[in-house]
CSV table of N, CA, C and O in Angstrom, one decimal:
chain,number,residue,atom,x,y,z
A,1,UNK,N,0.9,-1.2,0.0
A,1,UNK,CA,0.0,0.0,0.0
A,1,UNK,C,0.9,1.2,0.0
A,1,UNK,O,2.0,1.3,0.5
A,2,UNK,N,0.3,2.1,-0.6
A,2,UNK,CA,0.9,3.5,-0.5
A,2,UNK,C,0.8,4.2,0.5
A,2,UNK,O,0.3,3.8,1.5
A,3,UNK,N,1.3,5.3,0.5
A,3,UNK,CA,0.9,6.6,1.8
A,3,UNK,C,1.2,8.1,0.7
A,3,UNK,O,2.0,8.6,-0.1
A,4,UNK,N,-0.4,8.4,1.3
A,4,UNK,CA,0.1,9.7,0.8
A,4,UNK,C,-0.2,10.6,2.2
A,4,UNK,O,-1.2,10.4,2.8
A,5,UNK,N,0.9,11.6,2.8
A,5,UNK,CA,1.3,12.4,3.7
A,5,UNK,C,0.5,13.6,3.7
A,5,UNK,O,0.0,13.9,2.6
A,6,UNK,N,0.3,14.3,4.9
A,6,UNK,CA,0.1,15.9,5.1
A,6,UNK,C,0.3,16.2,6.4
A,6,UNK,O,-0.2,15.8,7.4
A,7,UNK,N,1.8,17.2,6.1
A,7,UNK,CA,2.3,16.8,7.9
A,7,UNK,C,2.5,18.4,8.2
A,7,UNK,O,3.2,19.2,7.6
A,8,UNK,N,1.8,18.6,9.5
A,8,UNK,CA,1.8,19.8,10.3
A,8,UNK,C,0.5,20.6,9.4
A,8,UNK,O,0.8,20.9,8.2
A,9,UNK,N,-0.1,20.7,9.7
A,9,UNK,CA,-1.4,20.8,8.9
A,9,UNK,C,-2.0,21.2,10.3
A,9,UNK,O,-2.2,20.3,11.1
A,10,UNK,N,-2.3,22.9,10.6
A,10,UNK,CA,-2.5,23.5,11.4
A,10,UNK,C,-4.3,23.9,11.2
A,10,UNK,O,-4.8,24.3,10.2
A,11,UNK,N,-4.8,23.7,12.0
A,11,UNK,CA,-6.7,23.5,12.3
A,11,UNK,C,-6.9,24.5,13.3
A,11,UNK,O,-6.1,24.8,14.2
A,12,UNK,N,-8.2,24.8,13.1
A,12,UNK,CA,-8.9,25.7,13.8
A,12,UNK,C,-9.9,24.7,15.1
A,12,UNK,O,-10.1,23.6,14.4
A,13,UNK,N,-10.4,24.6,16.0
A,13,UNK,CA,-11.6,24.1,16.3
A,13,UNK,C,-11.9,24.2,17.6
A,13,UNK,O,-10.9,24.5,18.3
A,14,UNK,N,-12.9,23.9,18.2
A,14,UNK,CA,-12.9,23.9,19.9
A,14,UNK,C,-12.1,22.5,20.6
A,14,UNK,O,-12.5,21.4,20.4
A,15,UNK,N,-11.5,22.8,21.2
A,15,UNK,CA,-11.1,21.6,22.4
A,15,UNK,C,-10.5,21.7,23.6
A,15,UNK,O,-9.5,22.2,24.0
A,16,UNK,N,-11.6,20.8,24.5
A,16,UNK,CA,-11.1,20.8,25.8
A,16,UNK,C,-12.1,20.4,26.9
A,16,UNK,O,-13.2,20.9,27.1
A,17,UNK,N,-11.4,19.4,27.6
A,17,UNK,CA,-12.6,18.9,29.0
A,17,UNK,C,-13.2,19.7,29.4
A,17,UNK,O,-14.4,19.5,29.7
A,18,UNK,N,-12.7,21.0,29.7
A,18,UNK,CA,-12.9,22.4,30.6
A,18,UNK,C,-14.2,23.2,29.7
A,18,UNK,O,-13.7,23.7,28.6
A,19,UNK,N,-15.3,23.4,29.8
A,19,UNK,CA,-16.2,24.2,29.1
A,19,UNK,C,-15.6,25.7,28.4
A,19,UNK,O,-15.6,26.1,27.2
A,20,UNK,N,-15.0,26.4,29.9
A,20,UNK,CA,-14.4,27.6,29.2
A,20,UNK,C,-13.6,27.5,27.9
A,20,UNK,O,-13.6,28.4,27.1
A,21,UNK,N,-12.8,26.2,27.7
A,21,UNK,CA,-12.1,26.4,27.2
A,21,UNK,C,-12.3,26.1,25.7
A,21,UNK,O,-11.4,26.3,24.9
A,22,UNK,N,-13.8,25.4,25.6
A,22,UNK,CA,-14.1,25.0,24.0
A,22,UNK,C,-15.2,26.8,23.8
A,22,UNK,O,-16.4,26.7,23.5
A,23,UNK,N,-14.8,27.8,24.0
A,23,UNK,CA,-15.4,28.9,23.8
A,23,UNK,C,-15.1,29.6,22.8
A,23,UNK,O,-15.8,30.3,22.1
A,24,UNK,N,-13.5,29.3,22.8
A,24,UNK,CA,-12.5,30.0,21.4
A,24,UNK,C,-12.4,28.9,20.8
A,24,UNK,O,-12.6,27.7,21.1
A,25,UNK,N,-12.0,29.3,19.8
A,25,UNK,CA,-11.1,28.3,18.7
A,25,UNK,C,-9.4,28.0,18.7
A,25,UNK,O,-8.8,29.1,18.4
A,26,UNK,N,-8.8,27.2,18.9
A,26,UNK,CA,-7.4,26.9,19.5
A,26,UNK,C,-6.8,26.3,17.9
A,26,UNK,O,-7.4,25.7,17.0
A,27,UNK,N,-5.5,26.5,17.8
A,27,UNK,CA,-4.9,25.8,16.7
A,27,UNK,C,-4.5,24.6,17.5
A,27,UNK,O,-4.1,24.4,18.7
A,28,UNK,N,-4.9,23.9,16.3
A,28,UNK,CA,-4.0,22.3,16.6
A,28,UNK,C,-3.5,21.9,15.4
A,28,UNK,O,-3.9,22.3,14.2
A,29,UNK,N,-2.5,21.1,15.9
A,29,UNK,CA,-1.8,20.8,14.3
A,29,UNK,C,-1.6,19.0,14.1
A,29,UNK,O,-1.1,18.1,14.9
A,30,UNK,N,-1.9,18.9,13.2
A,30,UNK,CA,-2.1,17.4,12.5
A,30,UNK,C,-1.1,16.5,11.8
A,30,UNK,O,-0.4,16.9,10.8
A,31,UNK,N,-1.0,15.8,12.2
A,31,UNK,CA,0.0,14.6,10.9
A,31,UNK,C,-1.0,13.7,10.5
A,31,UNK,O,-1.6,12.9,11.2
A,32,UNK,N,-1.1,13.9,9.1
A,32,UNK,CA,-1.8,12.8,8.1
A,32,UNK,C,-0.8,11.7,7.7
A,32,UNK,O,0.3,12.0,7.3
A,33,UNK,N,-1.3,10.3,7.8
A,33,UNK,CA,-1.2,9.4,6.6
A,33,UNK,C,-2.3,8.6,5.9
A,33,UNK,O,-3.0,8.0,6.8
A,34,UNK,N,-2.7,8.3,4.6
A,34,UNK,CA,-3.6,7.9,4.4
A,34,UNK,C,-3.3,6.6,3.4
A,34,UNK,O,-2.7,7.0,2.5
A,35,UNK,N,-3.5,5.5,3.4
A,35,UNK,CA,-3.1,4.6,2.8
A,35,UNK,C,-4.0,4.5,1.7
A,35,UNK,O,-5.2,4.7,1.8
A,36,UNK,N,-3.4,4.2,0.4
A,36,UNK,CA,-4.3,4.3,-0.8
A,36,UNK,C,-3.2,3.3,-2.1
A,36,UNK,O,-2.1,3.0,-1.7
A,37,UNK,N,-3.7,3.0,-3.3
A,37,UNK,CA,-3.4,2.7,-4.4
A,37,UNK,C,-2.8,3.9,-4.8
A,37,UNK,O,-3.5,4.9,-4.6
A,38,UNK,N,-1.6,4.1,-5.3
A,38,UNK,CA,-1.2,5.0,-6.1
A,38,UNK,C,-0.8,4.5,-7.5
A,38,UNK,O,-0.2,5.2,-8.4
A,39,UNK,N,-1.1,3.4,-7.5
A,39,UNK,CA,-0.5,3.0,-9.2
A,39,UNK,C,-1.1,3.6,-10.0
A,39,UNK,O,-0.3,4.4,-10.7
A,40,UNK,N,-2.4,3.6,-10.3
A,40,UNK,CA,-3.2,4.0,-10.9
A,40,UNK,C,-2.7,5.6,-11.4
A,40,UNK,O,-2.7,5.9,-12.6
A,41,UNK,N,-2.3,6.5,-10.6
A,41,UNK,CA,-2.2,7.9,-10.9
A,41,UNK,C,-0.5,8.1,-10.8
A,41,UNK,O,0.1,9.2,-11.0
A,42,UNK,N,0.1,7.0,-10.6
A,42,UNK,CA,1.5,6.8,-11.1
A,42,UNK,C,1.8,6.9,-12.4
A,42,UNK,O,2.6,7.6,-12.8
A,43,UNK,N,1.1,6.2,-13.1
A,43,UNK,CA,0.9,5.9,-14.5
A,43,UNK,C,0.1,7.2,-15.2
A,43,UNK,O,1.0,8.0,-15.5
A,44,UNK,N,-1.1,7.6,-15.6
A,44,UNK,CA,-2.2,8.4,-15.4
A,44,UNK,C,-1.3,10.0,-15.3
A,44,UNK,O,-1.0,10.6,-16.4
A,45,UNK,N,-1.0,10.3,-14.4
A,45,UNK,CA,-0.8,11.5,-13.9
A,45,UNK,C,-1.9,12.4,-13.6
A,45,UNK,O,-1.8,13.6,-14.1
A,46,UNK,N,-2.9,12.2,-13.1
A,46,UNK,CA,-3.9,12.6,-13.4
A,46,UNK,C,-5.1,12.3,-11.7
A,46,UNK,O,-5.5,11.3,-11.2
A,47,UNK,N,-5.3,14.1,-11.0
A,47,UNK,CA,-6.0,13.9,-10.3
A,47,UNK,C,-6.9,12.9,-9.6
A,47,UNK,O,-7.0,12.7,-8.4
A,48,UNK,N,-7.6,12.3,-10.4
A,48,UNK,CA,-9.1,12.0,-10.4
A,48,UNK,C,-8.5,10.5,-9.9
A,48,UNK,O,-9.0,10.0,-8.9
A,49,UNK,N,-7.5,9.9,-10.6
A,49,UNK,CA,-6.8,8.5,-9.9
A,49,UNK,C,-5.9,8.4,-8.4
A,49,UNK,O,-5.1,7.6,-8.0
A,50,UNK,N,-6.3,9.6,-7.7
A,50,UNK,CA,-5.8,9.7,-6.4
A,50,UNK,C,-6.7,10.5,-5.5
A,50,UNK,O,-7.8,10.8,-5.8
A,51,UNK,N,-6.2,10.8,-4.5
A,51,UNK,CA,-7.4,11.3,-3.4
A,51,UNK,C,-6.9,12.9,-3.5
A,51,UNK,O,-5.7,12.9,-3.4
A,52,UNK,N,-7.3,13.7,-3.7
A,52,UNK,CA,-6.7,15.2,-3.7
A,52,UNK,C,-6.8,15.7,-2.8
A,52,UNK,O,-7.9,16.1,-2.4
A,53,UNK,N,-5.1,15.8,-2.0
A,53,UNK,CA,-4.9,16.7,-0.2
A,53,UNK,C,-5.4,17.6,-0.4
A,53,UNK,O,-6.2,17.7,0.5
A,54,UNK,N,-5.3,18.7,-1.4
A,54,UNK,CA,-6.0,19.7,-1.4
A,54,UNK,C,-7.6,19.9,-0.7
A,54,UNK,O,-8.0,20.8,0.1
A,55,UNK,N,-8.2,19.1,-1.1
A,55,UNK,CA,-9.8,18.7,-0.7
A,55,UNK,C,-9.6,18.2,0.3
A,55,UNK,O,-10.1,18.8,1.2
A,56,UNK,N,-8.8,17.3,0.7
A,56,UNK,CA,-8.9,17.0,2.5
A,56,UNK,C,-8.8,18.0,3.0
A,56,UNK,O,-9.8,18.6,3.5
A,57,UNK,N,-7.4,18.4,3.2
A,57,UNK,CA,-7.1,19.7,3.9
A,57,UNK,C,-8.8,20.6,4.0
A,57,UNK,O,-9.6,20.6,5.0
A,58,UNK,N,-8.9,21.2,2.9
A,58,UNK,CA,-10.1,22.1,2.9
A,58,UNK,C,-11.5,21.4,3.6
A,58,UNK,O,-12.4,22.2,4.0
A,59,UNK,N,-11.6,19.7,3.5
A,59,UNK,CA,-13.2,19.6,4.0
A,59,UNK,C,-12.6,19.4,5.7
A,59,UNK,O,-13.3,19.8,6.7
A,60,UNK,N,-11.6,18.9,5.9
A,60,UNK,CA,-10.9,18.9,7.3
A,60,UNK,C,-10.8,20.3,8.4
A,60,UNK,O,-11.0,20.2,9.6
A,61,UNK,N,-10.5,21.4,7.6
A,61,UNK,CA,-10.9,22.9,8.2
A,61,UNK,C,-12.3,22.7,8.4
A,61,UNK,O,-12.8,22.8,9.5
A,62,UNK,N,-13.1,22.5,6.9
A,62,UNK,CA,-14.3,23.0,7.5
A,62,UNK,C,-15.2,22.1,8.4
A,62,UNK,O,-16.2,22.7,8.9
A,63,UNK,N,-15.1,21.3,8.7
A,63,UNK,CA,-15.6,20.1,9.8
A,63,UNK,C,-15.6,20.4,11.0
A,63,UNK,O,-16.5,20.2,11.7
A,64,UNK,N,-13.9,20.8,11.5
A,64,UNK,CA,-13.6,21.2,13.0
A,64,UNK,C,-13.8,22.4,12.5
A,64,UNK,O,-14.1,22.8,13.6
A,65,UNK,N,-13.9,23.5,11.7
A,65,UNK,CA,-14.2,25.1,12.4
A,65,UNK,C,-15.8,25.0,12.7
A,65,UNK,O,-16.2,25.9,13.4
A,66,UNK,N,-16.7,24.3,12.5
A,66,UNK,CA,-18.4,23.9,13.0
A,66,UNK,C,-18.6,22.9,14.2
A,66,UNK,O,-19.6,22.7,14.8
A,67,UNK,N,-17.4,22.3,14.5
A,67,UNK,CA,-16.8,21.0,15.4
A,67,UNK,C,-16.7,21.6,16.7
A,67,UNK,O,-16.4,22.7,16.9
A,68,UNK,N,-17.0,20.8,17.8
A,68,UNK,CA,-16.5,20.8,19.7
A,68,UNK,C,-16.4,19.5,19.7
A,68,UNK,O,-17.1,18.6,19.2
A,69,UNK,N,-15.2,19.4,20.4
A,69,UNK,CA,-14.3,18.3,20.8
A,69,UNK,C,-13.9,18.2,22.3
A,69,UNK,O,-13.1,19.1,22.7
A,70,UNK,N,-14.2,17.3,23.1
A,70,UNK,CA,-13.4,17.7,24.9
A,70,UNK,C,-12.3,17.1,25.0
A,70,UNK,O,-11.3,17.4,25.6
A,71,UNK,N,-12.6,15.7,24.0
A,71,UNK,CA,-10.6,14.7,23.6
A,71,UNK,C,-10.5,14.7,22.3
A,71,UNK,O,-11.3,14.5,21.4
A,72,UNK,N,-8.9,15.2,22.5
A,72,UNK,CA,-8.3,15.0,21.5
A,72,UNK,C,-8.0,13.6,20.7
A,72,UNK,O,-7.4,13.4,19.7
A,73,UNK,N,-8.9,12.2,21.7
A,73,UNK,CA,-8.9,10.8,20.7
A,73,UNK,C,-10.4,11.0,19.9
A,73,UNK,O,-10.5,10.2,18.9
A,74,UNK,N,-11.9,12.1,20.1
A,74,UNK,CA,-12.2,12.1,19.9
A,74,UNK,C,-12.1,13.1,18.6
A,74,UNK,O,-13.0,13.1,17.8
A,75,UNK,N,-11.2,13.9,18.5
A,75,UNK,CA,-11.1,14.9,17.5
A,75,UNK,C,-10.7,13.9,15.9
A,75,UNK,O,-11.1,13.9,14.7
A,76,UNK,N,-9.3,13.0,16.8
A,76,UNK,CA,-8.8,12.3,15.9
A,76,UNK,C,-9.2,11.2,15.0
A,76,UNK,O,-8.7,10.8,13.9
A,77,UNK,N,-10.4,10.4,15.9
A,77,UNK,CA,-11.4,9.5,15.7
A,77,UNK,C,-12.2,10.2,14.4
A,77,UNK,O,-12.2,9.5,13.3
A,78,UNK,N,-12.9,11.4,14.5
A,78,UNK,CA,-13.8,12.1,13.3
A,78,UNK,C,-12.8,12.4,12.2
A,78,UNK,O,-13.3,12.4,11.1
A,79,UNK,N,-11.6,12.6,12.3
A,79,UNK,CA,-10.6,13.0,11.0
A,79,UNK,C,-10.6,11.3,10.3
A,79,UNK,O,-11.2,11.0,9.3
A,80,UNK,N,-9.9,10.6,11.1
A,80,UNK,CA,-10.1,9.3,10.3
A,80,UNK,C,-11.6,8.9,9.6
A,80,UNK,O,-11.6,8.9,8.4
A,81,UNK,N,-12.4,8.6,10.1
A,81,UNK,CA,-13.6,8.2,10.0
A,81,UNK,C,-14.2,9.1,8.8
A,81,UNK,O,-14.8,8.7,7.8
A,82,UNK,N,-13.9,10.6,9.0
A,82,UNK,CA,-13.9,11.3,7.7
A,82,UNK,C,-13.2,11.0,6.5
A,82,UNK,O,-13.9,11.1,5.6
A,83,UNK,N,-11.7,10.6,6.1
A,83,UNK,CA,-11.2,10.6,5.2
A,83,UNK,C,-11.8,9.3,4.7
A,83,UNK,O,-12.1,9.3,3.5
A,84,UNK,N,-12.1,8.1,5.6
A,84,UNK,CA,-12.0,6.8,5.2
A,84,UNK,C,-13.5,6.7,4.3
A,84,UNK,O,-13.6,6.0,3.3
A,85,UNK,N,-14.6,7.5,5.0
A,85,UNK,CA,-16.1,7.7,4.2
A,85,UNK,C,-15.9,8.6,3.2
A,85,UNK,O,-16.5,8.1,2.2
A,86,UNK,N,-15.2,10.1,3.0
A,86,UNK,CA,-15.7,10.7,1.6
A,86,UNK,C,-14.5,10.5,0.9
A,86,UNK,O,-14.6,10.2,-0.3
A,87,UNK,N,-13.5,10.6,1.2
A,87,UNK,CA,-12.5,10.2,0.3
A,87,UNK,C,-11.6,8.8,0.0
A,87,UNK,O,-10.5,8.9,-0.5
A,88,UNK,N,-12.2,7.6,0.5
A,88,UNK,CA,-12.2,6.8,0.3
A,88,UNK,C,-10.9,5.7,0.1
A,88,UNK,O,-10.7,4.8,-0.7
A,89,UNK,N,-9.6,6.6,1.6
A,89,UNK,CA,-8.5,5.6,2.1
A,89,UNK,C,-9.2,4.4,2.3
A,89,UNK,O,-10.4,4.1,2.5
A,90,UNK,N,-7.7,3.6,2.0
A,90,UNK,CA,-7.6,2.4,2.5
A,90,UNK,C,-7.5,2.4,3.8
A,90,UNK,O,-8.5,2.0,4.5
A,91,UNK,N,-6.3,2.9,4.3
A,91,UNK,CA,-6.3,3.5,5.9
A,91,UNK,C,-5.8,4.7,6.4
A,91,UNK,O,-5.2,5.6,5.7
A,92,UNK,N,-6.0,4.8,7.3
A,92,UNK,CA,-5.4,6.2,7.7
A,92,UNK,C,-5.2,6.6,9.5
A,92,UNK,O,-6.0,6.5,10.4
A,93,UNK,N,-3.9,7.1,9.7
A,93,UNK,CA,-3.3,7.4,10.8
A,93,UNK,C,-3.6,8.7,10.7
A,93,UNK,O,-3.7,9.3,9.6
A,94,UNK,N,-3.8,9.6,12.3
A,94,UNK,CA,-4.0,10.7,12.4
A,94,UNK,C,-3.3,10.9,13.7
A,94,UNK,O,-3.7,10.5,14.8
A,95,UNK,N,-1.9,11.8,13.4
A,95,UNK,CA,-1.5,12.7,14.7
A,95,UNK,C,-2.2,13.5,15.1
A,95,UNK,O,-2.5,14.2,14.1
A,96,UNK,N,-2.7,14.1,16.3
A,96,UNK,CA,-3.5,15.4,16.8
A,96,UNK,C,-2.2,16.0,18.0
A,96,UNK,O,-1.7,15.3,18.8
A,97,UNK,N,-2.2,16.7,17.8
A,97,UNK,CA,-1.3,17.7,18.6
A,97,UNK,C,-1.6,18.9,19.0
A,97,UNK,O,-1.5,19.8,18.1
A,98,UNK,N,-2.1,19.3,20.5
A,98,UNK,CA,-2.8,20.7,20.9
A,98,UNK,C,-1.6,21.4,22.1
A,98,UNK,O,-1.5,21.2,23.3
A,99,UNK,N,-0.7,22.1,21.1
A,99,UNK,CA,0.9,22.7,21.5
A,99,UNK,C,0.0,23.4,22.8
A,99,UNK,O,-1.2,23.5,23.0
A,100,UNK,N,1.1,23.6,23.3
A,100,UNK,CA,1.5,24.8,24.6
A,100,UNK,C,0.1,24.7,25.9
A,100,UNK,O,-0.3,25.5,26.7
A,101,UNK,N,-0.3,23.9,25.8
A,101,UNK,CA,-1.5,23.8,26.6
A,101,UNK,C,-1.1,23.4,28.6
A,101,UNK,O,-1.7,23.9,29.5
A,102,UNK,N,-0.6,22.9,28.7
A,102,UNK,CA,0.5,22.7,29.8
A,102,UNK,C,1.9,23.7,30.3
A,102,UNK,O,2.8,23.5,29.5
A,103,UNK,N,2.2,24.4,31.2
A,103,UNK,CA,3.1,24.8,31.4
A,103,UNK,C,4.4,24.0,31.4
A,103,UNK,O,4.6,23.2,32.4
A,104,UNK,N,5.8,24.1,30.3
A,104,UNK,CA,6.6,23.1,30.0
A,104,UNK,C,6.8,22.6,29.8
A,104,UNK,O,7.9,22.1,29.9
A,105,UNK,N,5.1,21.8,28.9
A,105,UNK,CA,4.7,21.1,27.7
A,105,UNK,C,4.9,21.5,26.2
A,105,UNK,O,4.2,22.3,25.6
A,106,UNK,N,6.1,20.9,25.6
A,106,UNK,CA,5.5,21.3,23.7
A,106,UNK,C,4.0,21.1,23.1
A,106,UNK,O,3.4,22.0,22.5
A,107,UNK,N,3.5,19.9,23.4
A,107,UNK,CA,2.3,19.6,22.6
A,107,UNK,C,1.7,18.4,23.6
A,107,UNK,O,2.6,18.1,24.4
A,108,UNK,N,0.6,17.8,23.8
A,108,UNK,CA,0.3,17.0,23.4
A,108,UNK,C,-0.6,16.5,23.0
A,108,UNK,O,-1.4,17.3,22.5
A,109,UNK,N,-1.4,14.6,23.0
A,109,UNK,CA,-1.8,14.7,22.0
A,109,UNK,C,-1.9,13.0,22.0
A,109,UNK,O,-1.7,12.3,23.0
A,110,UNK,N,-2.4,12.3,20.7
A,110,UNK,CA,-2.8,10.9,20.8
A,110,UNK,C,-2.4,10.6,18.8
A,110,UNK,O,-2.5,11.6,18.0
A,111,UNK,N,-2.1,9.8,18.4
A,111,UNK,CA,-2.0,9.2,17.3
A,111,UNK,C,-3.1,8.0,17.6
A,111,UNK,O,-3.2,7.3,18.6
A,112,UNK,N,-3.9,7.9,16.4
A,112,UNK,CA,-4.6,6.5,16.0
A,112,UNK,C,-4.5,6.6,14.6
A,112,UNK,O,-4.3,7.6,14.0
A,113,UNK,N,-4.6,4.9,13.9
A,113,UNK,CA,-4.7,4.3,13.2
A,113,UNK,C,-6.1,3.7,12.8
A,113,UNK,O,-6.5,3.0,13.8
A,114,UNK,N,-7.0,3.6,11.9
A,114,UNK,CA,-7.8,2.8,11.6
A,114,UNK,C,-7.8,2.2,9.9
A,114,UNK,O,-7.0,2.6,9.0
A,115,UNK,N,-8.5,1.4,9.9
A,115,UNK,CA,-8.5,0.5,8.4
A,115,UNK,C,-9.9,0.6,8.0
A,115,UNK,O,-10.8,0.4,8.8
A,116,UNK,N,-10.0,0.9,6.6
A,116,UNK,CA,-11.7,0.8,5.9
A,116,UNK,C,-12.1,-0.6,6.4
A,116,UNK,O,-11.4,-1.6,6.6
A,117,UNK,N,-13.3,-0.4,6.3
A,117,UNK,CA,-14.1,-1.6,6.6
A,117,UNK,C,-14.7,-2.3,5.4
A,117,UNK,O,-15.3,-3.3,5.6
């Protein structure tokens, strides 16, 4: 299987156990992988034989900027489950990463993996 990538892919959306704190919208930043056929558009050269990041990225903003989230396993749960229904991975891994939220923390955060059914 292939991988096609989108790494650090910075999102708008609400998150956090704390009520106050799903009030604004916080950046979080993403690592995509999405498992797919690429032969097809190996050959081809040609959008339509591959999944276009472009369109993720864009239905991915618009999802979480209308989105509340309190875990970040549940932010990452709807990104997969999204790619795997409209754009139609094989599989797909999703880093979620919500920086500076802890004093003396960089980021943190949860990775999952799921597989089309």
């Amino acid at each position: 299987m292939d991988t096609i990538f989108l790494e650090q892919v910075k999102v708008q959306t609400k998150l956090g156990v704390p009520d106050w704190e799903r009030l604004i919208p916080q950046t979080i930043i993403l690592d995509i992988e999405i498992g797919y056929d690429l032969s097809k558009s190996c050959k081809s050269d040609s959008i339509n034989d591959t999944i276009d990041y472009g369109a993720v990225v864009t239905r991915i903003r618009e999802t979480l900027s209308l989105s509340s989230f309190k875990l970040v396993e549940s932010l990452a749960e709807h990104i997969c489950q999204l790619i795997l229904s409209e754009f139609g991975g094989l599989s797909v891994k999703v880093r979620v990463a919500k920086p500076g939220i802890l004093p003396g923390l960089k980021a943190l955060g949860v990775s999952i993996e799921r597989l089309a059914k």
